[in-house]
XYZ file of C-alpha atoms in Angstrom:
723
model
C -12.098 38.434 62.064
C -14.379 36.153 60.049
C -14.993 32.560 61.034
C -13.091 31.363 57.971
C -10.151 33.629 58.805
C -10.078 32.342 62.351
C -10.161 28.791 60.983
C -7.186 29.320 58.660
C -5.317 31.274 61.332
C -5.721 28.334 63.693
C -4.463 25.942 61.040
C -1.380 28.085 60.560
C -0.834 27.930 64.292
C -0.385 24.185 64.170
C 3.221 24.708 63.233
C 4.025 26.177 66.638
C 1.600 24.203 68.770
C 3.424 21.465 70.680
C 2.183 17.959 70.097
C -0.625 17.547 72.565
C -2.570 14.790 74.270
C -5.408 13.788 76.521
C -4.959 10.089 77.137
C -2.375 9.866 79.883
C -2.701 7.452 82.755
C 0.315 8.564 84.824
C 2.442 11.615 85.435
C 5.591 11.753 83.290
C 8.200 9.243 84.331
C 11.319 7.868 82.736
C 10.587 6.904 79.130
C 12.350 3.753 77.976
C 12.591 2.678 74.314
C 9.760 0.427 73.124
C 8.111 0.416 76.564
C 4.967 2.546 76.378
C 1.805 1.819 78.299
C -1.169 1.193 76.035
C -4.433 3.060 76.585
C -7.307 0.646 75.962
C -10.642 1.804 74.542
C -13.583 -0.336 75.675
C -16.558 1.359 74.007
C -16.542 -0.816 70.866
C -17.446 -4.511 70.589
C -13.823 -5.440 71.251
C -11.348 -3.593 73.437
C -8.653 -1.903 71.344
C -5.465 0.093 71.728
C -6.288 3.804 71.401
C -3.485 4.227 68.856
C -5.047 1.548 66.591
C -8.745 2.325 67.004
C -10.147 3.592 63.665
C -11.958 6.608 65.118
C -11.308 10.001 66.649
C -11.320 9.204 70.382
C -10.228 11.005 73.529
C -9.564 9.048 76.697
C -9.427 10.936 79.977
C -7.936 8.912 82.782
C -7.890 9.089 86.558
C -4.988 11.529 86.482
C -6.940 14.126 84.483
C -9.932 13.754 86.805
C -7.756 14.183 89.893
C -5.898 17.210 88.506
C -9.195 18.993 87.826
C -10.912 17.917 91.033
C -13.571 16.510 88.713
C -16.890 15.311 90.131
C -19.029 15.276 86.977
C -18.517 14.866 83.236
C -18.837 18.636 82.774
C -15.536 19.074 84.659
C -13.429 17.186 82.081
C -15.155 17.296 78.685
C -13.568 20.624 77.750
C -10.292 18.725 77.319
C -11.735 16.874 74.300
C -11.663 18.696 70.930
C -14.898 19.659 69.177
C -17.029 18.718 72.176
C -19.401 21.329 73.605
C -22.091 21.214 76.232
C -25.144 23.169 77.311
C -26.407 23.652 80.825
C -30.022 24.842 81.110
C -29.993 22.735 84.278
C -27.843 22.360 87.389
C -25.456 20.170 85.389
C -24.272 20.502 81.792
C -26.002 17.368 80.549
C -26.702 18.329 76.924
C -23.743 17.458 74.712
C -22.758 18.449 71.194
C -20.048 16.732 69.148
C -18.818 18.440 65.977
C -21.794 20.814 66.190
C -24.449 18.097 66.444
C -26.424 17.566 69.643
C -29.212 18.708 71.926
C -29.244 22.123 73.592
C -31.797 21.965 76.409
C -34.919 20.202 77.643
C -38.335 21.456 78.651
C -41.468 19.588 77.545
C -39.759 17.399 74.950
C -38.938 13.840 76.117
C -35.279 13.966 74.939
C -34.614 10.408 76.024
C -32.972 9.937 72.637
C -30.061 12.402 72.534
C -27.724 12.799 69.554
C -24.731 12.224 71.830
C -25.225 9.269 74.135
C -23.839 8.801 77.638
C -23.138 5.252 78.841
C -21.865 4.071 82.227
C -20.271 0.664 81.643
C -23.161 -1.172 79.893
C -25.970 1.160 81.055
C -27.464 3.732 78.664
C -28.292 6.871 80.660
C -30.163 8.684 77.877
C -31.783 11.827 79.313
C -30.492 10.895 82.781
C -27.013 12.199 81.942
C -27.011 14.324 85.104
C -25.942 11.049 86.728
C -22.642 11.150 84.840
C -20.659 11.319 88.088
C -16.976 10.401 87.998
C -16.400 8.904 91.435
C -14.417 5.650 91.135
C -14.304 5.982 87.349
C -11.329 4.410 85.597
C -11.591 6.570 82.484
C -13.909 8.579 80.259
C -13.954 7.735 76.552
C -15.208 10.372 74.116
C -15.958 8.972 70.660
C -16.513 11.601 67.967
C -18.557 10.790 64.899
C -21.474 8.360 64.614
C -21.155 5.002 66.357
C -24.194 3.575 64.609
C -23.311 -0.117 64.299
C -22.555 -0.339 68.023
C -25.126 2.032 69.545
C -27.543 2.985 66.759
C -29.287 6.345 66.903
C -28.316 6.672 70.577
C -24.860 7.688 69.275
C -25.953 9.676 66.232
C -23.099 12.197 66.542
C -20.903 10.495 69.122
C -20.776 8.678 72.421
C -19.346 9.332 75.875
C -18.628 6.247 77.935
C -17.719 6.240 81.609
C -15.838 3.077 82.517
C -15.886 2.444 86.250
C -13.325 0.390 88.137
C -14.052 -3.338 88.211
C -13.625 -5.723 91.141
C -9.985 -6.757 91.537
C -8.252 -9.937 92.640
C -6.858 -8.287 95.787
C -8.647 -6.632 98.668
C -8.817 -2.858 98.329
C -10.257 -0.191 100.619
C -10.142 3.548 100.013
C -11.454 6.588 101.796
C -11.992 9.680 99.650
C -12.615 13.171 100.902
C -12.151 16.791 100.022
C -13.190 20.372 100.606
C -13.291 23.442 98.402
C -14.531 26.986 98.198
C -18.239 27.824 97.843
C -19.009 25.434 100.676
C -18.143 22.328 98.674
C -17.141 19.017 100.197
C -17.312 15.360 99.293
C -16.751 12.049 101.028
C -16.585 8.575 99.552
C -15.782 4.955 100.280
C -14.538 2.182 97.988
C -14.399 -1.483 98.995
C -13.265 -4.103 96.515
C -11.900 -7.612 96.461
C -12.611 -11.331 96.276
C -15.545 -12.892 98.131
C -14.429 -16.388 97.214
C -12.330 -18.280 94.652
C -14.648 -17.325 91.762
C -16.515 -14.309 93.144
C -15.464 -10.657 93.403
C -17.269 -7.458 94.335
C -16.778 -3.703 94.362
C -18.779 -1.061 96.208
C -18.344 2.703 95.719
C -20.451 5.379 97.439
C -19.990 9.143 97.501
C -21.788 12.232 98.784
C -21.005 15.458 96.896
C -22.304 18.756 98.263
C -21.765 22.450 97.538
C -23.502 25.818 97.786
C -23.192 26.610 94.101
C -22.153 29.979 92.720
C -25.268 32.161 93.109
C -26.377 34.311 96.043
C -30.105 34.961 96.334
C -30.613 38.547 97.504
C -34.337 38.053 98.143
C -34.013 35.108 100.531
C -30.501 35.851 101.761
C -29.428 32.281 100.948
C -26.273 31.293 99.109
C -27.202 27.736 98.092
C -30.271 28.152 95.859
C -28.110 26.825 93.011
C -26.309 24.294 95.190
C -25.421 20.641 94.707
C -26.536 17.726 96.855
C -25.649 14.496 95.052
C -25.356 10.912 96.227
C -23.831 8.257 93.982
C -23.735 4.562 94.798
C -22.429 1.796 92.538
C -22.022 -1.911 93.194
C -20.493 -4.559 90.905
C -20.553 -8.309 91.516
C -18.482 -10.534 89.230
C -18.682 -14.337 89.163
C -16.465 -16.592 87.041
C -17.420 -20.197 87.813
C -15.331 -21.604 84.932
C -12.679 -20.432 82.513
C -15.342 -20.269 79.806
C -18.103 -18.359 81.598
C -18.336 -15.135 83.566
C -21.283 -13.156 84.902
C -21.645 -9.649 86.267
C -24.426 -7.882 88.140
C -24.148 -4.137 88.745
C -26.379 -1.575 90.363
C -26.530 2.221 90.306
C -28.250 4.575 92.723
C -28.129 8.301 92.021
C -30.045 10.795 94.148
C -29.592 14.518 93.605
C -31.452 17.431 95.139
C -29.786 20.286 93.294
C -31.080 23.821 93.192
C -31.637 25.733 89.979
C -31.317 29.503 90.283
C -29.131 30.378 87.337
C -30.394 33.387 85.344
C -30.435 36.996 86.529
C -31.542 40.251 84.912
C -28.021 41.706 84.972
C -26.153 38.480 84.102
C -24.519 38.409 87.523
C -24.301 35.813 90.278
C -26.869 37.652 92.437
C -30.433 36.420 91.988
C -33.658 38.152 93.034
C -35.884 35.137 92.367
C -38.627 34.583 94.938
C -39.267 31.017 93.761
C -35.856 29.447 93.068
C -36.062 26.268 91.087
C -35.019 22.670 91.497
C -33.177 20.064 89.472
C -33.787 16.919 91.496
C -33.307 13.424 90.141
C -33.521 9.889 91.490
C -32.263 6.927 89.477
C -32.184 3.238 90.296
C -30.664 0.947 87.687
C -29.571 -2.668 87.424
C -27.443 -4.262 84.699
C -26.782 -7.980 84.226
C -24.207 -9.393 81.830
C -23.057 -12.837 80.820
C -20.010 -13.815 78.705
C -19.428 -17.318 77.386
C -16.512 -18.746 75.375
C -17.993 -21.219 72.893
C -14.804 -22.548 71.319
C -13.521 -22.106 67.808
C -12.819 -18.422 68.445
C -16.483 -17.704 69.170
C -18.001 -16.019 72.210
C -21.509 -15.046 73.254
C -22.478 -11.941 75.229
C -25.866 -11.072 76.774
C -26.640 -7.749 78.465
C -29.889 -6.700 80.134
C -30.548 -3.445 81.988
C -33.431 -1.723 83.730
C -33.582 1.931 84.785
C -36.235 3.715 86.826
C -35.954 7.471 87.240
C -37.827 10.472 88.570
C -36.891 14.051 87.814
C -38.271 17.373 89.012
C -37.082 20.365 87.034
C -38.429 23.786 87.992
C -37.351 27.413 87.782
C -38.580 30.889 88.660
C -40.191 31.935 85.385
C -39.764 35.712 85.870
C -36.506 35.728 87.912
C -37.709 38.586 90.140
C -39.433 39.301 93.449
C -41.378 42.287 94.916
C -38.280 44.243 96.062
C -37.109 44.559 92.437
C -40.148 46.666 91.560
C -39.931 48.565 94.838
C -36.402 49.693 94.065
C -37.221 50.537 90.429
C -40.339 51.390 88.437
C -41.644 48.320 86.632
C -43.988 48.401 83.676
C -47.047 46.277 84.456
C -45.457 45.018 87.643
C -44.148 41.489 87.377
C -45.459 37.976 87.056
C -45.166 35.418 89.835
C -44.695 31.990 88.326
C -42.637 28.840 88.594
C -42.615 26.527 85.610
C -42.432 22.871 86.699
C -41.668 19.651 84.838
C -42.175 16.473 86.867
C -41.019 13.380 84.962
C -41.060 9.656 85.515
C -39.179 7.262 83.286
C -38.666 3.534 82.952
C -36.248 1.992 80.499
C -35.493 -1.626 79.746
C -32.873 -2.890 77.304
C -31.773 -6.314 76.148
C -28.838 -7.110 73.865
C -27.457 -10.409 72.589
C -24.376 -10.680 70.405
C -22.114 -13.356 68.958
C -18.451 -12.615 68.313
C -16.195 -14.829 66.269
C -12.921 -15.015 64.402
C -9.289 -14.276 65.036
C -7.961 -12.293 67.973
C -5.775 -10.243 65.636
C -6.095 -9.540 61.933
C -3.326 -10.995 59.795
C -3.455 -11.732 56.099
C -6.666 -13.619 55.304
C -7.992 -13.422 58.881
C -11.667 -12.702 59.471
C -13.694 -11.778 62.526
C -17.305 -10.792 62.970
C -20.056 -9.610 65.310
C -23.770 -10.405 64.972
C -26.232 -8.880 67.414
C -29.837 -8.257 68.418
C -31.025 -5.265 70.456
C -34.294 -4.194 72.075
C -35.160 -1.064 74.064
C -38.458 -0.067 75.665
C -38.870 3.368 77.213
C -41.902 4.841 79.016
C -41.960 8.473 80.113
C -44.653 10.477 81.889
C -44.660 14.240 82.338
C -46.773 16.319 84.699
C -46.432 19.967 83.712
C -47.548 23.006 85.693
C -47.287 26.759 85.150
C -48.983 28.609 88.024
C -48.895 32.270 86.966
C -50.284 35.418 88.572
C -50.858 36.824 85.090
C -52.095 33.804 83.167
C -53.551 31.634 85.913
C -52.803 27.972 86.466
C -52.047 25.860 83.438
C -51.518 22.122 83.931
C -51.150 19.158 81.618
C -49.989 15.583 81.698
C -48.615 13.358 78.977
C -47.222 9.943 78.258
C -44.577 9.057 75.687
C -43.689 5.426 74.948
C -41.009 4.268 72.539
C -39.694 0.950 71.315
C -36.505 0.180 69.408
C -35.600 -3.160 67.887
C -32.388 -3.672 65.946
C -30.306 -6.323 64.241
C -26.693 -5.522 63.447
C -23.478 -7.010 62.191
C -19.835 -6.103 61.817
C -17.167 -7.757 59.714
C -13.388 -7.270 59.794
C -11.007 -8.749 57.239
C -7.214 -8.610 56.937
C -6.001 -8.200 53.361
C -2.426 -8.356 54.608
C -0.475 -7.932 57.820
C -0.841 -4.156 57.391
C -4.114 -3.540 55.525
C -7.568 -4.409 56.884
C -11.220 -3.562 56.328
C -14.060 -3.073 58.795
C -17.693 -2.849 57.704
C -20.815 -2.624 59.835
C -24.563 -2.474 59.302
C -27.454 -1.888 61.694
C -31.167 -2.038 60.860
C -33.400 -0.519 63.505
C -37.168 -0.289 63.886
C -38.362 2.670 65.928
C -41.930 3.286 67.063
C -43.431 5.832 69.439
C -46.800 6.599 70.979
C -47.687 9.978 72.507
C -50.845 11.234 74.222
C -51.572 14.189 76.524
C -54.409 15.727 78.499
C -54.942 18.385 75.802
C -56.338 15.716 73.492
C -53.239 15.370 71.349
C -52.459 11.767 70.415
C -50.029 10.484 67.825
C -48.007 7.418 66.969
C -45.431 6.651 64.316
C -42.972 4.078 63.022
C -39.595 4.629 61.457
C -37.062 2.309 59.825
C -33.491 3.432 60.453
C -30.261 2.448 58.750
C -26.770 2.851 60.185
C -23.724 1.722 58.242
C -19.970 2.098 58.340
C -17.008 1.069 56.242
C -13.405 1.685 57.231
C -10.024 0.931 55.704
C -7.068 0.699 58.079
C -3.371 0.609 57.262
C -0.408 0.161 59.598
C 2.708 1.709 58.084
C 4.726 0.106 60.886
C 4.294 -0.719 64.537
C 4.114 2.989 65.382
C 1.990 4.623 62.651
C -1.640 3.874 61.853
C -3.892 5.365 59.151
C -7.656 4.950 58.730
C -10.368 6.242 56.396
C -14.026 5.872 57.347
C -17.427 6.599 55.857
C -20.368 6.252 58.251
C -24.112 6.707 57.741
C -26.241 7.459 60.798
C -30.012 7.866 61.151
C -32.045 9.476 63.899
C -35.829 9.013 63.984
C -38.435 11.679 63.478
C -41.272 12.153 65.920
C -43.846 14.576 67.274
C -42.995 18.062 68.518
C -44.602 17.595 71.904
C -44.856 21.208 73.104
C -45.952 22.614 69.749
C -48.631 19.940 69.312
C -50.005 20.507 72.816
C -50.056 24.288 72.399
C -51.288 24.387 68.819
C -54.945 25.167 69.602
C -53.875 28.071 71.832
C -51.627 29.740 69.233
C -52.682 32.832 67.328
C -53.674 32.217 63.663
C -50.382 33.323 62.077
C -48.391 30.994 64.266
C -50.797 28.142 63.628
C -50.247 28.599 59.901
C -46.468 28.507 60.395
C -46.500 25.486 62.685
C -49.031 23.415 60.772
C -46.368 21.417 58.919
C -43.896 21.474 61.825
C -45.916 19.572 64.405
C -43.773 16.605 63.479
C -40.114 16.507 62.478
C -38.558 14.121 59.974
C -35.822 11.586 60.553
C -32.290 12.885 60.037
C -29.614 11.188 57.956
C -26.024 12.068 58.772
C -22.999 10.975 56.724
C -19.537 11.313 58.240
C -16.397 11.121 56.076
C -13.211 10.895 58.112
C -9.522 10.236 57.669
C -7.190 9.892 60.625
C -3.548 9.347 61.410
C -2.071 8.106 64.700
C 1.628 7.842 65.347
C 4.033 7.215 68.200
C 7.619 8.358 67.665
C 10.929 9.007 69.415
C 10.877 5.779 71.419
C 7.397 6.533 72.667
C 8.093 10.105 73.780
C 5.711 11.551 71.176
C 2.084 10.499 70.711
C 0.072 12.240 67.993
C -3.487 11.632 66.816
C -5.228 13.712 64.179
C -8.457 13.447 62.172
C -10.055 15.383 59.328
C -13.827 15.043 58.918
C -16.674 16.210 56.708
C -20.305 15.721 57.753
C -23.526 16.167 55.802
C -26.919 16.309 57.530
C -30.116 15.734 55.572
C -33.238 16.981 57.388
C -31.039 18.304 60.181
C -32.984 18.331 63.450
C -32.393 21.871 64.758
C -33.817 23.160 68.024
C -35.801 26.365 67.604
C -38.106 28.671 69.552
C -40.720 31.291 68.780
C -42.658 33.773 70.888
C -46.383 34.178 70.177
C -47.051 37.457 71.988
C -50.805 37.527 71.305
C -51.237 34.096 72.891
C -48.516 34.584 75.516
C -46.786 31.364 74.456
C -43.193 30.286 74.076
C -43.158 27.427 71.590
C -40.146 25.137 71.314
C -39.769 22.621 68.499
C -37.345 20.649 66.357
C -37.171 21.967 62.800
C -36.075 19.415 60.189
C -36.720 21.584 57.130
C -33.094 22.232 56.257
C -29.865 20.445 55.421
C -26.542 21.276 57.041
C -22.852 20.489 56.826
C -19.957 20.383 59.266
C -16.242 19.931 58.662
C -13.043 20.370 60.594
C -9.966 18.935 62.241
C -9.058 17.317 65.565
C -5.553 17.055 66.948
C -4.366 15.413 70.165
C -1.003 14.282 71.429
C 1.685 14.422 74.082
C 5.408 14.994 74.123
C 7.758 13.930 76.928
C 10.275 16.781 76.859
C 12.380 15.128 79.530
C 11.989 12.204 81.894
C 10.146 14.533 84.286
C 8.367 17.014 81.985
C 5.504 16.476 79.556
C 3.447 18.783 77.346
C -0.053 17.696 76.325
C -3.298 19.053 74.918
C -5.779 19.111 72.051
C -7.069 21.336 69.266
C -10.428 21.241 67.506
C -11.344 23.295 64.438
C -14.934 23.357 63.211
C -16.943 24.978 60.424
C -20.723 24.506 60.299
C -23.516 25.796 58.100
C -27.303 25.490 57.962
C -28.550 25.853 54.395
C -31.684 27.789 55.297
C -33.958 28.077 58.309
C -37.166 30.078 58.805
C -37.888 31.331 62.287
C -39.732 34.061 64.137
C -37.277 36.872 64.787
C -37.982 38.590 68.094
C -36.378 41.891 67.100
C -38.184 42.153 63.747
C -41.410 40.692 65.162
C -41.787 38.719 61.953
C -40.945 35.395 60.364
C -37.571 35.575 58.614
C -35.425 33.170 56.618
C -31.731 32.853 57.435
C -29.315 31.326 54.937
C -25.848 29.952 55.625
C -26.170 30.267 59.402
C -23.649 28.645 61.744
C -25.090 25.818 63.802
C -25.696 26.467 67.487
C -22.995 25.597 70.056
C -20.376 25.196 67.318
C -17.276 27.260 68.185
C -14.820 27.600 65.307
C -11.975 26.477 67.556
C -11.387 24.807 70.914
C -8.070 24.097 72.532
C -6.478 22.640 75.634
C -2.744 22.957 76.291
C -0.938 21.853 79.421
C 2.353 21.087 81.087
C 2.791 18.277 83.603
C 5.868 17.766 85.762
C 7.180 15.096 88.099
C 8.939 16.848 90.989
C 11.145 15.569 93.821
C 9.729 14.133 97.053
C 6.773 12.473 95.323
C 5.280 15.735 94.057
C 3.592 16.310 90.695
C 2.311 19.553 89.194
C 0.262 20.579 86.183
C -0.628 23.863 84.518
C -3.041 24.111 81.603
C -5.016 26.641 79.633
C -8.199 25.881 77.707
C -10.483 27.986 75.556
C -12.929 28.252 72.722
C -14.343 30.692 70.179
C -17.705 32.477 70.167
C -20.778 30.451 69.213
C -24.472 31.059 68.587
C -26.877 29.682 71.158
C -30.030 29.740 69.043
C -31.611 30.453 65.678
C -34.419 32.863 66.607
C -31.906 35.660 67.287
C -28.241 36.468 66.730
C -27.011 36.313 70.319
C -23.710 34.542 70.928
C -21.850 32.968 73.787
C -18.525 34.777 73.958
C -15.323 32.817 73.661
C -13.125 32.389 76.686
C -9.747 31.246 77.971
C -9.408 29.527 81.354
C -6.376 28.560 83.417
C -6.307 25.396 85.554
C -3.564 24.026 87.798
C -2.860 21.288 90.306
C -0.213 20.172 92.782
C -0.178 16.583 93.994
C 1.718 14.453 96.462
C 1.667 10.668 96.731
C 2.922 8.647 99.655
C 2.721 4.971 100.436
C -0.995 4.998 101.273
C -2.048 8.645 100.906
C -2.571 10.831 97.865
C -3.226 14.564 98.227
C -4.202 16.858 95.347
C -4.539 20.624 95.515
C -6.463 21.736 92.432
C -7.856 24.922 90.919
C -10.018 25.659 87.883
C -10.603 29.002 86.159
C -7.883 30.588 88.275
C -8.333 33.898 86.461
C -11.968 34.004 87.674
C -13.238 34.711 84.172
C -16.981 35.076 83.628
C -18.124 32.854 80.787
C -21.480 31.439 79.712
C -22.540 27.820 79.318
C -26.074 28.576 78.115
C -28.014 31.530 76.783
C -31.538 32.882 76.327
C -32.816 35.859 74.364
C -36.126 37.595 75.079
C -37.726 40.434 77.052
C -37.479 39.580 80.753
C -36.624 42.837 82.557
C -39.733 44.755 83.780
C -37.776 47.806 84.974
C -38.364 51.022 83.003
C -34.832 52.322 83.641
C -33.456 49.250 81.894
C -35.770 49.355 78.866
C -38.744 47.421 80.198
C -39.420 44.187 78.321
C -36.832 44.905 75.634
C -35.157 41.874 74.120
C -31.815 41.133 75.748
C -29.338 38.283 75.965
C -29.239 36.428 79.269
C -26.563 33.945 80.238
C -26.148 31.041 82.595
C -22.615 31.486 83.842
C -20.112 28.685 84.190
C -18.188 28.010 87.358
C -16.051 30.925 88.656
C -12.652 30.403 90.253
C -12.934 27.136 92.170
C -10.293 25.357 94.179
C -9.983 22.649 96.758
C -7.977 19.818 98.219
C -8.759 16.122 97.701
C -7.416 13.171 99.676
C -7.407 9.472 98.887
C -6.335 7.141 101.686
C -5.736 3.540 100.710
C -6.204 1.268 103.715
């Protein structure tokens, strides 16, 4: 079936798909007329009701996290339509929204992803492995550019983790749980007032597991394991009714293994040098809010982040026994590629908000802001190889971003309003490495948005938005460093690709949100069309004569994306609710030239689907409130096939997964039995294509597709004890 046929078939299926939803804060209870709990979105300048926010947004609450036994963002994002992710690490920290986003990271800095991840007011950037969900209140997934608010850091979308704030009452919780594959976690939450105007919250958790790979060479079962510590602290001071201050800190320390790829795409590795995906992050955020009178308020936010990351993997995936059990052409290499990074980031933001609290006829409100970001990254690279010897390099990459922005909202009537935003950003970078490559650049970026919003009545909301987003160009770090070592033909090809241009993305979107049947039905839908000028597409090529893999961003083509997103929920009875989401997506790259491994030549591909862009994604579930304080949920999720690169035609196969949970809540104890991928389906979250297998019986060094598998059947029990 063609992609277009699948697309139209899925559209036809909307007639029988129950209204579905993501944003639910509680299990189904008795629904009373005109009494529906609002879900508040906090990622914009002003908090807003989800059903009246002029954007396609999914909100995943504490219930969804508990039902899935979620520890990290990767455990819940599949519930959001048209959101994909790539692993290439111990955690799936590379996100794509509507087909736009990063796929992996090696030598490139990647501090500036197309889909940003924010924890409260802290921009994580390339540190998205720290997107842990312990003590999180909700996860907000904003699809489409959020340029006025976040600039190029939210070029295609934004994911925001909102953690629980200090409360007015004392609170103490003990969290714990165990699961298969040697997993366990333990956590502590303390929160409450320290005085009449001072409150604090402390949350710490240790999350550990063996992972899902057995290493046959070493006999160990945890070479792809997890060892993650998360600590958050929030201190809130409100000395007067007109002033409040908050100081928050984050400590994340992970020592995860990375042993993911095998020659037979199984969960049994023969690597003799399993890798590592270790990360340490210390961050501090300070915020002040002041009410100035006359409907005006002032906000100031400053943050500092210091991080270290060691990413390493066994470059050949094999060990001596492999070539003792089978004949290997040329033996095998012994190498571990290592990327040792250090990063410091400082941000400062100041904004003035003014105008009416709500928009009636003739009402006006505005936001004016200034933003600054400074980021320094160092990389020490090493490739000790038995075949090629020791290759080492070091580099430094510094960036600065300065922006001024504004947003204006105006009410034409009680029902019709306009929102318009503009952001001007100055980007500069400076790169130098030990190979003698040095470059610097400046870029002026423009982000803009205009949106019309109309409320048919208190229950139905319509919006239409056009948004322009810009992402800066820069140097292709790996290609520039390797250029002198390339063979002549590859030098000729890469000569004009050592840098990539800035990308301009325009998103056209129309959405409808409605709540009907006395609040029993929630429905949110959006249609979108996206154009990408100078689309920044990740690509690879293999220079066999030089023995080099060269990765780079190619901005030589335009692209387009369009599709539909549907979310909603329906309370069938007072105790039974159906919920879910559907995303449909079509993408196309006008033309891209790459080195085809199978043809051993440069080829041009026209009309190619963008990578990690499945034509459909869905999530459909049933949630029930049972007697004796029990709740239960059953859901199925899935997605279509998708390409995982441009230098070949390999695809990640589509899949369908079944998840379920059973919960019980008492006066002070909550117990959740959860399971994911109950059918134990093998599915891939990342892919590579090249010649890696040295064994003659398996077609030595022939090009094959290799996959990093997602989690198998996992299950466990979680407990929360409120003291």
